[in-house]
Structures are given as C-alpha cells and as structure tokens.
C-alpha cells in the first residue's frame, strides 16, 4: 500500500502532503520496567527526532500509586506532543493493552485542542490516532539496517521508528528487510512455511521489483537518506552489485541533476535498461538557477523524449526554435493538460509507423498520462484497519482460532454467583454462565461460588467468538462452556462432522475396521432414545444424525419420523428444509400418563404441534407437513431466493450495491443459525441488514404479520422498510441482542422457533452452533443440534439496528 497521505502526482501539492511528522507508539506487553511503552517522533524524511519512554502508561492497576504514575506519564506525553506537533499518531496493535494506549492518546489530543490549539499542525483540525500492524516494524527493529543506523537506541525505539516509516515509505521499509532474508519471517499467509524458502523469496523479490519500478526511485532522496537506498537494487537493470557501485559513484559526485549524466556512471546499456525508473528531482539551487529536464521526473524513457515534446507543441499549436522553447512548451502543456487530452493519438501513431518508428500507440498513451500526473501514485491509498482487522491485531485471534466449537485453555479471573469471568491466552475476555459451567447448572440452588478459584486454568469450548463491525474494543468477549457434556464423544463427533462435512463434500466418517486383527474392538455407542414400536412408513428408530443421513438424497420437503430424546411423551419430525439444511419439530403425544410403562411405547392420541391438534400421523402429514413443504418450496423458487451462507449472501448484496449504487439489493436465504426459518438480507447504504421469516403450514410470518405467499411478504417489506421491527424502537435497535425482528409469537408456531421452551430438562445436550445468544437458561432437545438456540431461539439482530431510510431522490429495490 502507499504511504499515508501520498499525493496523486508530482509538484508542490505532493511535497506538502508528504511533509508528515508521525508519532509512533509501541508496547511490548511484558514487564513495564524492562520494556516500557515507547513513543517516537519521526520527521517527514523518516529520521528519528526524539523519543519518550512511559513505563506506567499502559498500567491498568487502580491503586493510588499506579494512577499517580500514569497521570505523570500522561503529562509527559502531552508536553512531548505539544513540543513536536505530530500530524498523526499510530499505535502498533500488538495486544489488548494497546486499546488503552489509543484511548489515552485521544484524550491527550482532545486536551491539546482545548488548552493549546496552536500545537495542532497548520491545516488540521485534530491529530489522527489509529492502529497499524506492527509485524513489519518489529521485524525491522532487529534487522541489520536498523542495528547499523540506530545501534545506540533500545529495540523498542527502533521498532517505533520502523512503525512510522512503514506509513511514510512502506516500499523502502520492506525493501530493507531483504537483507539476510529477514522478510521471510514476516507472516503473510498461514501456510507460507509449507513452501521452500527459495520459492517464497523469489516470489517476494518479483513483487518488490514490480512495485519499485511502478513507483520509481528518487536518486537524490536516497543519497540524503541512507535508509531509502534499499529500493535501488530492485530497479530493473541494476541489482545489488550495480546498485552499490552506483551509490558509491553518486556519493563521490554529489546530487544528480539529469538522467543523461548517469551514462558516465553506469554505462550506456545499463542506463538504457533502468533510466525510466529513476526519478531525478534537481536540488533547490540548481533548480532555481539552471534549466532542467522536466521529463526526468516522469516515467517516460529518455529515448522517447521527442514524443511528449512534439505532443506539447501540437496541443498548443506552437513551433520551437530552441531547447528553451521546447522546455517552456512542455511546462505549459503539463499545466494546461486539457489541450493534450484533445490530441488524436491514433493519427499520430499511424504517422510514426509510416516513418518506420514502429507501433507507438501504447507508448503515446502512457506519455499522455505522465504529462497529466508525473509518476502518479499507482498503489492503494492507506486505510485504517477495519473492525475485524483491529480485532485480529489486538487479540491475535482469528475466525479459525475462535470458531464455534473450538477447545481453548482459559484462566479464571473472577467468580460470581451466576457466571465465571475468564481470560484467554491472548488477553481476550470470556464468560461462562452457570448453565454452561456444569451439567447441573440449571438446577435450583446451584451456585458457582467455591467451585473454581481465581487464576485456575480450565478447559472450555467456544460458543460464540469473533467480532461484529459495530462492537467496541472494550466489549470484546467470547462466550464459553465447560460443562461435561461439551467433552463427550457425541460432542466431538458432531463438531468434526459439522466443520469437515461443510467444507468437504467428500468427507465421510469411517467406522471401525473390525477385520484388522491389530485394531481393538470399539464398543457400540448407547442410543440416546428409547426405541418405539410405531407402524408408519415414515417412522424410523434412528437418532438425529442418522435421520439427516437418510434424508440427504431426498427431495426438499421430505420428512422422517423418529423417537424423541425427551422420552415417550414426544415424537420428533425431521424435514429436509434445503440442501444440507434440516429442520426438526417436536410432536407432543396425548392420552398418556407420566409413568414409565410399556403402554407408553405405543403412539399416543391426539397429537399436538404448537397449539394445533391432530388425530394421527396421517393427519399431521396432510394438514401440517404437506402444506408446510409447499410453502418452503414456494419460497425457494422465488426469484429473490439465494442459496448460500450468511456471509456469501451478504457479499452478493454488497457487490450488487457497489455495481448499482442507485438500487437497494435484497435476497431471501436460509437462516443457517436457526434451521427452519428464512433470512431476509438487504443493503440500503453499505452494511447488510437482516430480518427473519418464520414459516408454517399456514404461510409466512414477518414482523408479526401473516402472508400467504412470498410475493405478498416481499411487497409488504418494500413498502414498510422504514418502520422499525415490532418491539424495537430505533434508539434501542442498536443495543438489543436477544430478539430478532421476527415475531416471537409467530416463531413458536413455525419451525426453528422456541416451542421447546417448556422443557428445561434438556440441559444434557451438547451446545451447538448459534447457542451463544441464549439468555433464558434453557436448551433445545438433545436430538436437534442444528436448532440449538437460547432465549428467543433467534440469531442476534443486525448490529446496525433498524434500516435507515434511503437517500432522497432515487433508489430502488434491486429491480430494473
């Protein structure tokens, strides 16, 4: 990426935006006396001006002594910033402590604005403070170039200087890491160490050569600042040996005033190969007193200088009788570029071809761009890390390390009556509720006090990890569980199949090969249900995983009846809701007593689903399953239905919005967090919003309203999108966690709802995806892993709250 504030092209404007003083803050995270928080001020040329050590700045202790010392460090930091007036502050995000450092920096900036506004640099209203990845800076701080240049300074001072230079000139900073192949230690992709070192080094060198020749190397700048000389060996036609020889010659002869003068230093052939990638910006005295070649600071090769000069003369309709006339015409054409833009380059290229100069149209087009903006920046501009990137930098955690089901080691920090507060190895905070701490957590009178002690190390499974874009750093938490059921073989088997089966369609769990004499016999697992003697073609004595395997090749809407793990008073129904999506329904059997007798093995009557009553299973099929399957198929055949995960649907909606900003794309998809429901995804500005749709035999429920067809539901949504979901005001929408926009009452009548709320005894089931938002302290039945939810049984509402109204004056709902 380009450096911060890098200009679009040459000239005074570029020089002004490059004149940036950077204040870099680094924190090691170790003992504050051995590795104190270090602040360094680097001038626009990348030279260390001053530094400051603040050993107590990141100390979170609340004792009077520690607070006094922290205030003293803050006062020193304020005076340091007022003295040097940095244009921006950057914090190397290496740990959660860096969040506190950024907050203190912001507080210091606000105080400077109020008390001493003259300390703010001219042209700025404030001083920006943001995070940056410290990996390259830490590597540069121990590299040979850093040790040679700043050998008298501590490693943290060198690291802070490297962090500032990564913003000012990242190309030169990364180029210096090629010495002794230090760049190979920089983490770029997770599997990079699987490749041979030489292959990785060759790929990095090719990338560096490409970037260096696209950006160019200012010879006079690297003469003044040795740390920037590392880019010269990557110029096409040079290499390490010729680059060292050129630098020695330049050091003896002084600043370079023109490209042509380089022919005496490197020879005609080398000069021809590399001249177009070397920028010559004459020094001040020479520039003021002498004529200089404007094209020496462009990407135009000296062999083609006659073409831009002729284009300048033609665009201004002038004739040149001297070199001074040509220089003045070229200077005027670059200032009045619109005249050059009107030239017909194709006609000019045809004339050159007739004269025997070859095919020059591409060259002329490149020259035209250079006349408009010499050596224009081609790299992406610097952008502050996103919320997800900040989370990864501060915690060291990723979607892989904190994915649902991951087993982690945590340290107990505080034990309360209903929850345990813990810390992960990365410093990220975690919470284990009473219900998730033990299989007996749901029992009356159960307390956590005395069961674990602070600083005790325990093993837990991740329920919900990661970060959403609206979260604050101080609110980063992970929900965990350490109940015994989390470590049963069934739980391990489920998570293995959940992730491997989802990623690899060829994945298959192999059974024990009993024919091998050296393999011990594996005891058959005990079923978690009581086999029933029910005569019906759709009934099978299988558990939930076997039921899903049997329906794998079935059509959407096909169902299977099976015993319920709740006991003999219930029956379970599994429907294939979509490809690899299965919904589970609980059927309560009437006409039975609570005694464990053989009579209860038979099918009871009547049967109840939600509030509806049925006489037998055939009536359930006719009145409930078949209409329900029809509704599901209607929604999946709708023109706006999209198969895929939540992330893929979000990406599709964002992509449509970027391609057509005037429309508001929307799609309906499966709610994978709550199988048996649909999710409506739409984008008004940039952030995808989500609302949820429940379905049953009578139709669809959306925002507590009934709709008989998908078209009627979509039509209602398109005319009422400005209204906040029922039960949530606009002001509360951003902080409500446990409810979805869909109606809870309607959800209880459909699939994926909370019709299991009245069964708190199902705590002995493993916790499965989506379980993290439970606040009501109950569990779904053991045999419905994909529906395992808490509280309302719904995923969390969108972090951005209810959708804002679209911009006035245009926009449509993603339809032409």
XYZ file of N, CA, C and O in Angstrom, residues 476-598:
492
model
N -15.051 -6.621 23.618
C -14.667 -7.896 23.032
C -14.809 -9.000 24.083
O -14.135 -8.976 25.115
N -15.661 -9.955 23.864
C -15.800 -11.096 24.767
C -16.087 -12.343 23.953
O -16.534 -12.275 22.817
N -15.828 -13.483 24.566
C -16.133 -14.770 23.957
C -16.976 -15.564 24.942
O -16.649 -15.620 26.135
N -18.050 -16.137 24.479
C -18.894 -16.971 25.321
C -18.392 -18.409 25.259
O -18.166 -18.950 24.175
N -18.222 -19.018 26.429
C -17.592 -20.332 26.538
C -18.462 -21.267 27.357
O -19.384 -20.838 28.060
N -18.164 -22.546 27.276
C -18.849 -23.563 28.072
C -17.838 -24.625 28.468
O -16.955 -24.987 27.682
N -17.957 -25.113 29.710
C -17.045 -26.168 30.167
C -17.811 -27.296 30.845
O -17.222 -28.071 31.605
N -19.122 -27.393 30.596
C -19.913 -28.474 31.167
C -19.421 -29.821 30.629
O -18.845 -29.911 29.538
N -19.655 -30.865 31.385
C -19.169 -32.182 30.989
C -19.688 -32.639 29.650
O -18.999 -33.348 28.901
N -20.917 -32.235 29.301
C -21.497 -32.674 28.028
C -20.717 -32.121 26.831
O -20.785 -32.662 25.724
N -19.910 -31.041 27.045
C -19.142 -30.473 25.946
C -17.991 -31.371 25.516
O -17.454 -31.198 24.419
N -17.613 -32.337 26.372
C -16.445 -33.153 26.087
C -16.789 -34.632 25.960
O -15.905 -35.484 26.067
N -18.073 -34.899 25.760
C -18.492 -36.274 25.490
C -18.168 -36.642 24.042
O -18.040 -35.763 23.184
N -18.041 -37.921 23.743
C -17.722 -38.321 22.362
C -18.719 -37.790 21.344
O -18.344 -37.470 20.219
N -20.006 -37.702 21.742
C -21.013 -37.206 20.805
C -20.720 -35.769 20.385
O -20.933 -35.391 19.223
N -20.238 -34.951 21.326
C -19.938 -33.561 21.005
C -18.754 -33.470 20.047
O -18.785 -32.714 19.069
N -17.696 -34.254 20.299
C -16.543 -34.247 19.394
C -16.947 -34.708 17.993
O -16.530 -34.139 16.984
N -17.760 -35.750 17.938
C -18.197 -36.260 16.637
C -19.014 -35.227 15.891
O -18.850 -35.045 14.676
N -19.889 -34.529 16.630
C -20.721 -33.539 15.957
C -19.879 -32.423 15.354
O -20.046 -32.046 14.199
N -18.942 -31.853 16.138
C -18.168 -30.731 15.628
C -17.268 -31.155 14.476
O -17.048 -30.383 13.539
N -16.755 -32.389 14.538
C -15.935 -32.873 13.426
C -16.757 -32.951 12.144
O -16.335 -32.485 11.083
N -17.941 -33.507 12.254
C -18.790 -33.618 11.078
C -19.313 -32.255 10.643
O -19.476 -31.991 9.447
N -19.562 -31.379 11.612
C -20.114 -30.064 11.283
C -19.156 -29.262 10.407
O -19.559 -28.679 9.399
N -17.880 -29.237 10.764
C -16.917 -28.430 10.015
C -16.374 -29.178 8.804
O -16.301 -28.626 7.712
N -15.977 -30.427 8.985
C -15.409 -31.161 7.850
C -16.452 -31.463 6.797
O -16.196 -31.372 5.597
N -17.650 -31.830 7.240
C -18.699 -32.117 6.273
C -19.137 -30.898 5.514
O -19.541 -30.970 4.349
N -19.050 -29.726 6.159
C -19.465 -28.497 5.499
C -18.436 -28.024 4.488
O -18.773 -27.450 3.458
N -17.162 -28.299 4.756
C -16.100 -27.803 3.888
C -15.753 -28.773 2.763
O -15.268 -28.364 1.716
N -15.958 -30.059 3.001
C -15.526 -31.061 2.031
C -16.681 -32.023 1.784
O -17.055 -32.794 2.667
N -17.243 -31.975 0.588
C -18.403 -32.824 0.311
C -18.025 -34.299 0.210
O -18.896 -35.160 0.204
N -16.735 -34.592 0.136
C -16.296 -35.985 0.090
C -15.941 -36.517 1.474
O -15.517 -37.665 1.615
N -16.092 -35.664 2.485
C -15.741 -36.097 3.831
C -16.718 -37.164 4.311
O -17.930 -37.070 4.101
N -16.180 -38.198 4.970
C -17.013 -39.289 5.481
C -16.337 -39.865 6.716
O -15.131 -40.094 6.730
N -17.128 -40.051 7.761
C -16.607 -40.664 8.977
C -16.603 -42.170 8.795
O -17.655 -42.794 8.627
N -15.435 -42.758 8.798
C -15.316 -44.187 8.594
C -15.555 -44.928 9.906
O -15.106 -44.506 10.969
N -16.243 -46.052 9.836
C -16.462 -46.878 11.004
C -15.256 -47.758 11.284
O -14.310 -47.834 10.493
N -15.212 -48.414 12.396
C -14.060 -49.276 12.732
C -13.942 -50.468 11.795
O -14.946 -51.079 11.430
N -12.732 -50.749 11.385
C -12.479 -51.892 10.515
C -12.200 -53.114 11.387
O -11.086 -53.344 11.857
N -13.247 -53.893 11.592
C -13.146 -55.000 12.533
C -12.329 -56.161 11.985
O -11.940 -57.058 12.729
N -12.064 -56.148 10.659
C -11.337 -57.280 10.102
C -9.832 -57.159 10.348
O -9.088 -58.084 10.062
N -9.381 -56.001 10.863
C -7.963 -55.861 11.144
C -7.670 -56.437 12.525
O -8.226 -55.989 13.517
N -6.790 -57.440 12.619
C -6.556 -58.083 13.920
C -5.887 -57.172 14.943
O -6.055 -57.352 16.126
N -5.107 -56.155 14.442
C -4.390 -55.308 15.391
C -5.230 -54.136 15.883
O -4.748 -53.314 16.636
N -6.481 -54.015 15.410
C -7.323 -52.908 15.849
C -8.307 -53.404 16.899
O -9.057 -54.345 16.657
N -8.318 -52.784 18.076
C -9.248 -53.241 19.119
C -10.686 -52.963 18.745
O -10.985 -52.043 17.985
N -11.566 -53.816 19.261
C -12.994 -53.622 19.022
C -13.468 -52.353 19.710
O -13.032 -52.009 20.794
N -14.352 -51.628 19.016
C -14.915 -50.398 19.553
C -16.319 -50.692 20.040
O -17.141 -51.226 19.302
N -16.543 -50.352 21.282
C -17.855 -50.599 21.858
C -18.899 -49.726 21.190
O -18.689 -48.541 20.964
N -20.010 -50.298 20.830
C -21.076 -49.580 20.153
C -21.666 -48.532 21.080
O -21.864 -48.762 22.265
N -21.933 -47.347 20.519
C -22.473 -46.264 21.317
C -23.890 -46.579 21.787
O -24.669 -47.201 21.080
N -24.172 -46.123 22.978
C -25.528 -46.278 23.512
C -26.438 -45.235 22.894
O -26.094 -44.054 22.835
N -27.580 -45.668 22.415
C -28.517 -44.729 21.819
C -29.079 -43.802 22.885
O -29.269 -44.191 24.026
N -29.383 -42.564 22.465
C -29.906 -41.597 23.400
C -31.424 -41.497 23.323
O -32.003 -40.490 23.655
N -32.066 -42.534 22.812
C -33.522 -42.533 22.761
C -34.018 -43.966 22.998
O -33.267 -44.935 22.892
N -35.305 -44.060 23.324
C -35.940 -45.363 23.537
C -36.613 -45.770 22.235
O -37.400 -45.011 21.662
N -36.310 -46.985 21.761
C -36.909 -47.447 20.519
C -38.415 -47.616 20.690
O -38.901 -48.067 21.716
N -39.133 -47.204 19.657
C -40.599 -47.242 19.691
C -41.117 -48.230 18.655
O -40.498 -48.451 17.607
N -42.278 -48.784 18.949
C -42.925 -49.718 18.014
C -44.120 -49.009 17.386
O -45.265 -49.174 17.787
N -43.820 -48.163 16.379
C -44.852 -47.369 15.713
C -44.929 -47.809 14.267
O -43.920 -47.800 13.541
N -46.104 -48.196 13.837
C -46.316 -48.676 12.478
C -46.687 -47.504 11.577
O -47.830 -47.050 11.545
N -45.712 -46.992 10.909
C -45.951 -45.927 9.927
C -44.787 -45.935 8.949
O -43.627 -46.112 9.339
N -45.054 -45.773 7.640
C -43.979 -45.884 6.647
C -42.872 -44.846 6.811
O -41.750 -45.063 6.338
N -43.138 -43.715 7.473
C -42.131 -42.672 7.621
C -41.403 -42.736 8.952
O -40.531 -41.916 9.213
N -41.758 -43.713 9.807
C -41.134 -43.785 11.123
C -39.896 -44.683 11.072
O -39.919 -45.772 10.504
N -38.792 -44.197 11.692
C -37.553 -44.968 11.783
C -36.994 -44.821 13.201
O -37.040 -43.737 13.788
N -36.461 -45.913 13.741
C -35.806 -45.859 15.047
C -34.353 -45.416 14.860
O -33.416 -46.220 14.894
N -34.165 -44.115 14.643
C -32.838 -43.550 14.408
C -32.710 -42.263 15.229
O -33.707 -41.691 15.672
N -31.453 -41.807 15.409
C -31.252 -40.530 16.083
C -31.194 -39.425 15.040
O -31.377 -39.649 13.840
N -30.886 -38.210 15.500
C -30.963 -37.058 14.610
C -29.921 -37.132 13.496
O -30.211 -36.793 12.341
N -28.695 -37.599 13.804
C -27.673 -37.662 12.776
C -28.005 -38.701 11.716
O -27.819 -38.472 10.513
N -28.529 -39.832 12.140
C -28.918 -40.861 11.169
C -30.098 -40.397 10.336
O -30.198 -40.717 9.144
N -31.010 -39.665 10.961
C -32.157 -39.154 10.210
C -31.700 -38.223 9.090
O -32.206 -38.275 7.965
N -30.731 -37.352 9.385
C -30.242 -36.433 8.370
C -29.516 -37.180 7.250
O -29.605 -36.803 6.079
N -28.809 -38.249 7.602
C -28.147 -39.033 6.559
C -29.169 -39.702 5.650
O -28.989 -39.757 4.428
N -30.267 -40.194 6.234
C -31.291 -40.844 5.427
C -31.989 -39.861 4.490
O -32.452 -40.234 3.410
N -32.071 -38.586 4.902
C -32.742 -37.568 4.080
C -31.781 -36.843 3.149
O -32.214 -35.948 2.405
N -30.521 -37.234 3.170
C -29.527 -36.492 2.396
C -29.847 -36.475 0.907
O -29.696 -35.455 0.229
N -30.300 -37.616 0.377
C -30.594 -37.710 -1.058
C -32.067 -37.456 -1.364
O -32.476 -37.562 -2.524
N -32.870 -37.133 -0.356
C -34.306 -36.929 -0.556
C -34.575 -35.558 -1.145
O -33.713 -34.678 -1.192
N -35.822 -35.365 -1.611
C -36.253 -34.084 -2.142
C -36.549 -33.126 -0.992
O -36.830 -33.546 0.136
N -36.498 -31.840 -1.300
C -36.868 -30.836 -0.310
C -38.332 -31.027 0.082
O -39.200 -31.216 -0.767
N -38.595 -31.017 1.370
C -39.949 -31.217 1.867
C -40.210 -32.622 2.361
O -41.224 -32.863 3.023
N -39.296 -33.571 2.065
C -39.455 -34.927 2.564
C -39.186 -34.950 4.069
O -38.349 -34.197 4.580
N -39.886 -35.826 4.793
C -39.775 -35.873 6.244
C -39.500 -37.291 6.712
O -39.664 -38.268 5.965
N -39.089 -37.386 7.977
C -38.868 -38.668 8.629
C -39.278 -38.516 10.088
O -38.921 -37.536 10.746
N -40.027 -39.495 10.586
C -40.448 -39.514 11.990
C -39.489 -40.405 12.771
O -39.054 -41.449 12.284
N -39.192 -40.007 14.010
C -38.228 -40.750 14.811
C -38.537 -40.550 16.291
O -39.266 -39.625 16.667
N -37.975 -41.412 17.158
C -38.185 -41.232 18.596
C -37.546 -39.929 19.078
O -36.574 -39.443 18.494
N -38.082 -39.396 20.139
C -37.553 -38.169 20.717
C -36.696 -38.496 21.931
O -37.017 -39.400 22.714
N -35.602 -37.748 22.086
C -34.765 -37.943 23.257
C -35.434 -37.417 24.518
O -34.938 -37.637 25.628
N -36.559 -36.751 24.388
C -37.287 -36.254 25.557
C -37.983 -37.379 26.313
O -38.375 -37.189 27.458
N -38.178 -38.474 25.656
C -38.855 -39.582 26.314
C -40.027 -40.096 25.509
O -40.153 -39.834 24.299
N -40.929 -40.809 26.180
C -42.039 -41.472 25.496
C -43.250 -40.571 25.303
O -44.235 -41.004 24.711
N -43.198 -39.350 25.784
C -44.334 -38.443 25.652
C -44.219 -37.579 24.403
O -45.130 -36.792 24.120
N -43.149 -37.742 23.661
C -42.924 -36.889 22.493
C -42.418 -37.714 21.322
O -41.848 -38.791 21.491
N -42.612 -37.173 20.144
C -42.128 -37.748 18.895
C -41.432 -36.616 18.130
O -41.844 -35.457 18.225
N -40.389 -36.930 17.383
C -39.667 -35.912 16.616
C -39.903 -36.105 15.135
O -39.999 -37.236 14.643
N -39.980 -34.975 14.416
C -40.173 -34.975 12.974
C -39.040 -34.165 12.358
O -38.801 -33.021 12.756
N -38.332 -34.755 11.403
C -37.224 -34.084 10.721
C -37.593 -33.882 9.270
O -37.990 -34.825 8.576
N -37.485 -32.636 8.805
C -37.791 -32.309 7.407
C -36.526 -31.813 6.714
O -35.728 -31.068 7.301
N -36.360 -32.225 5.465
C -35.288 -31.651 4.660
C -35.747 -30.288 4.178
O -36.573 -30.167 3.287
N -35.181 -29.257 4.776
C -35.601 -27.893 4.516
C -34.905 -27.327 3.278
O -35.422 -26.433 2.611
N -33.740 -27.811 2.984
C -32.960 -27.383 1.830
C -31.736 -28.260 1.717
O -31.578 -29.241 2.456
N -30.854 -27.938 0.796
C -29.642 -28.722 0.611
C -28.765 -28.583 1.843
O -28.287 -27.488 2.171
N -28.578 -29.704 2.573
C -27.786 -29.742 3.805
C -28.402 -28.911 4.917
O -27.714 -28.513 5.854
N -29.683 -28.618 4.828
C -30.394 -27.881 5.873
C -31.579 -28.725 6.318
O -32.414 -29.118 5.488
N -31.660 -29.030 7.615
C -32.715 -29.887 8.147
C -33.377 -29.195 9.324
O -32.711 -28.615 10.179
N -34.700 -29.235 9.337
C -35.473 -28.646 10.431
C -36.092 -29.766 11.261
O -36.444 -30.829 10.742
N -36.219 -29.517 12.540
C -36.709 -30.532 13.464
C -37.908 -29.990 14.234
O -37.885 -28.854 14.718
N -38.961 -30.800 14.350
C -40.196 -30.393 15.005
C -40.534 -31.389 16.108
O -40.355 -32.601 15.945
N -41.029 -30.870 17.205
C -41.432 -31.699 18.329
C -42.942 -31.923 18.273
O -43.709 -30.966 18.157
N -43.352 -33.174 18.346
C -44.777 -33.550 18.368
C -45.071 -34.130 19.744
O -44.459 -35.120 20.150
N -46.001 -33.521 20.441
C -46.372 -33.997 21.776
C -47.536 -34.980 21.642
O -48.516 -34.717 20.941
N -47.401 -36.115 22.339
C -48.419 -37.158 22.268
C -49.360 -37.048 23.472
O -48.923 -36.936 24.617
N -50.663 -37.072 23.199
C -51.670 -37.028 24.260
C -52.150 -38.423 24.631
O -51.762 -39.440 24.033
N -53.013 -38.471 25.640
C -53.595 -39.741 26.051
C -52.644 -40.647 26.788
O -52.825 -41.872 26.794
N -51.577 -40.098 27.398
C -50.604 -40.912 28.128
C -50.420 -40.338 29.534
O -50.601 -39.139 29.771
N -50.025 -41.237 30.450
C -49.666 -40.769 31.777
C -48.148 -40.650 31.856
O -47.428 -41.002 30.924
N -47.652 -40.130 32.956
C -46.221 -39.898 33.108
C -45.452 -41.125 33.576
O -44.259 -41.054 33.820
N -46.123 -42.236 33.745
C -45.451 -43.433 34.232
C -44.643 -44.089 33.125
O -45.044 -44.103 31.963
N -43.503 -44.665 33.497
C -42.655 -45.357 32.529
C -43.174 -46.781 32.340
O -42.653 -47.752 32.896
N -44.238 -46.920 31.582
C -44.846 -48.229 31.352
C -44.720 -48.609 29.893
O -44.493 -47.757 29.021
N -44.904 -49.897 29.628
C -44.795 -50.390 28.253
C -45.886 -49.829 27.371
O -45.725 -49.731 26.148
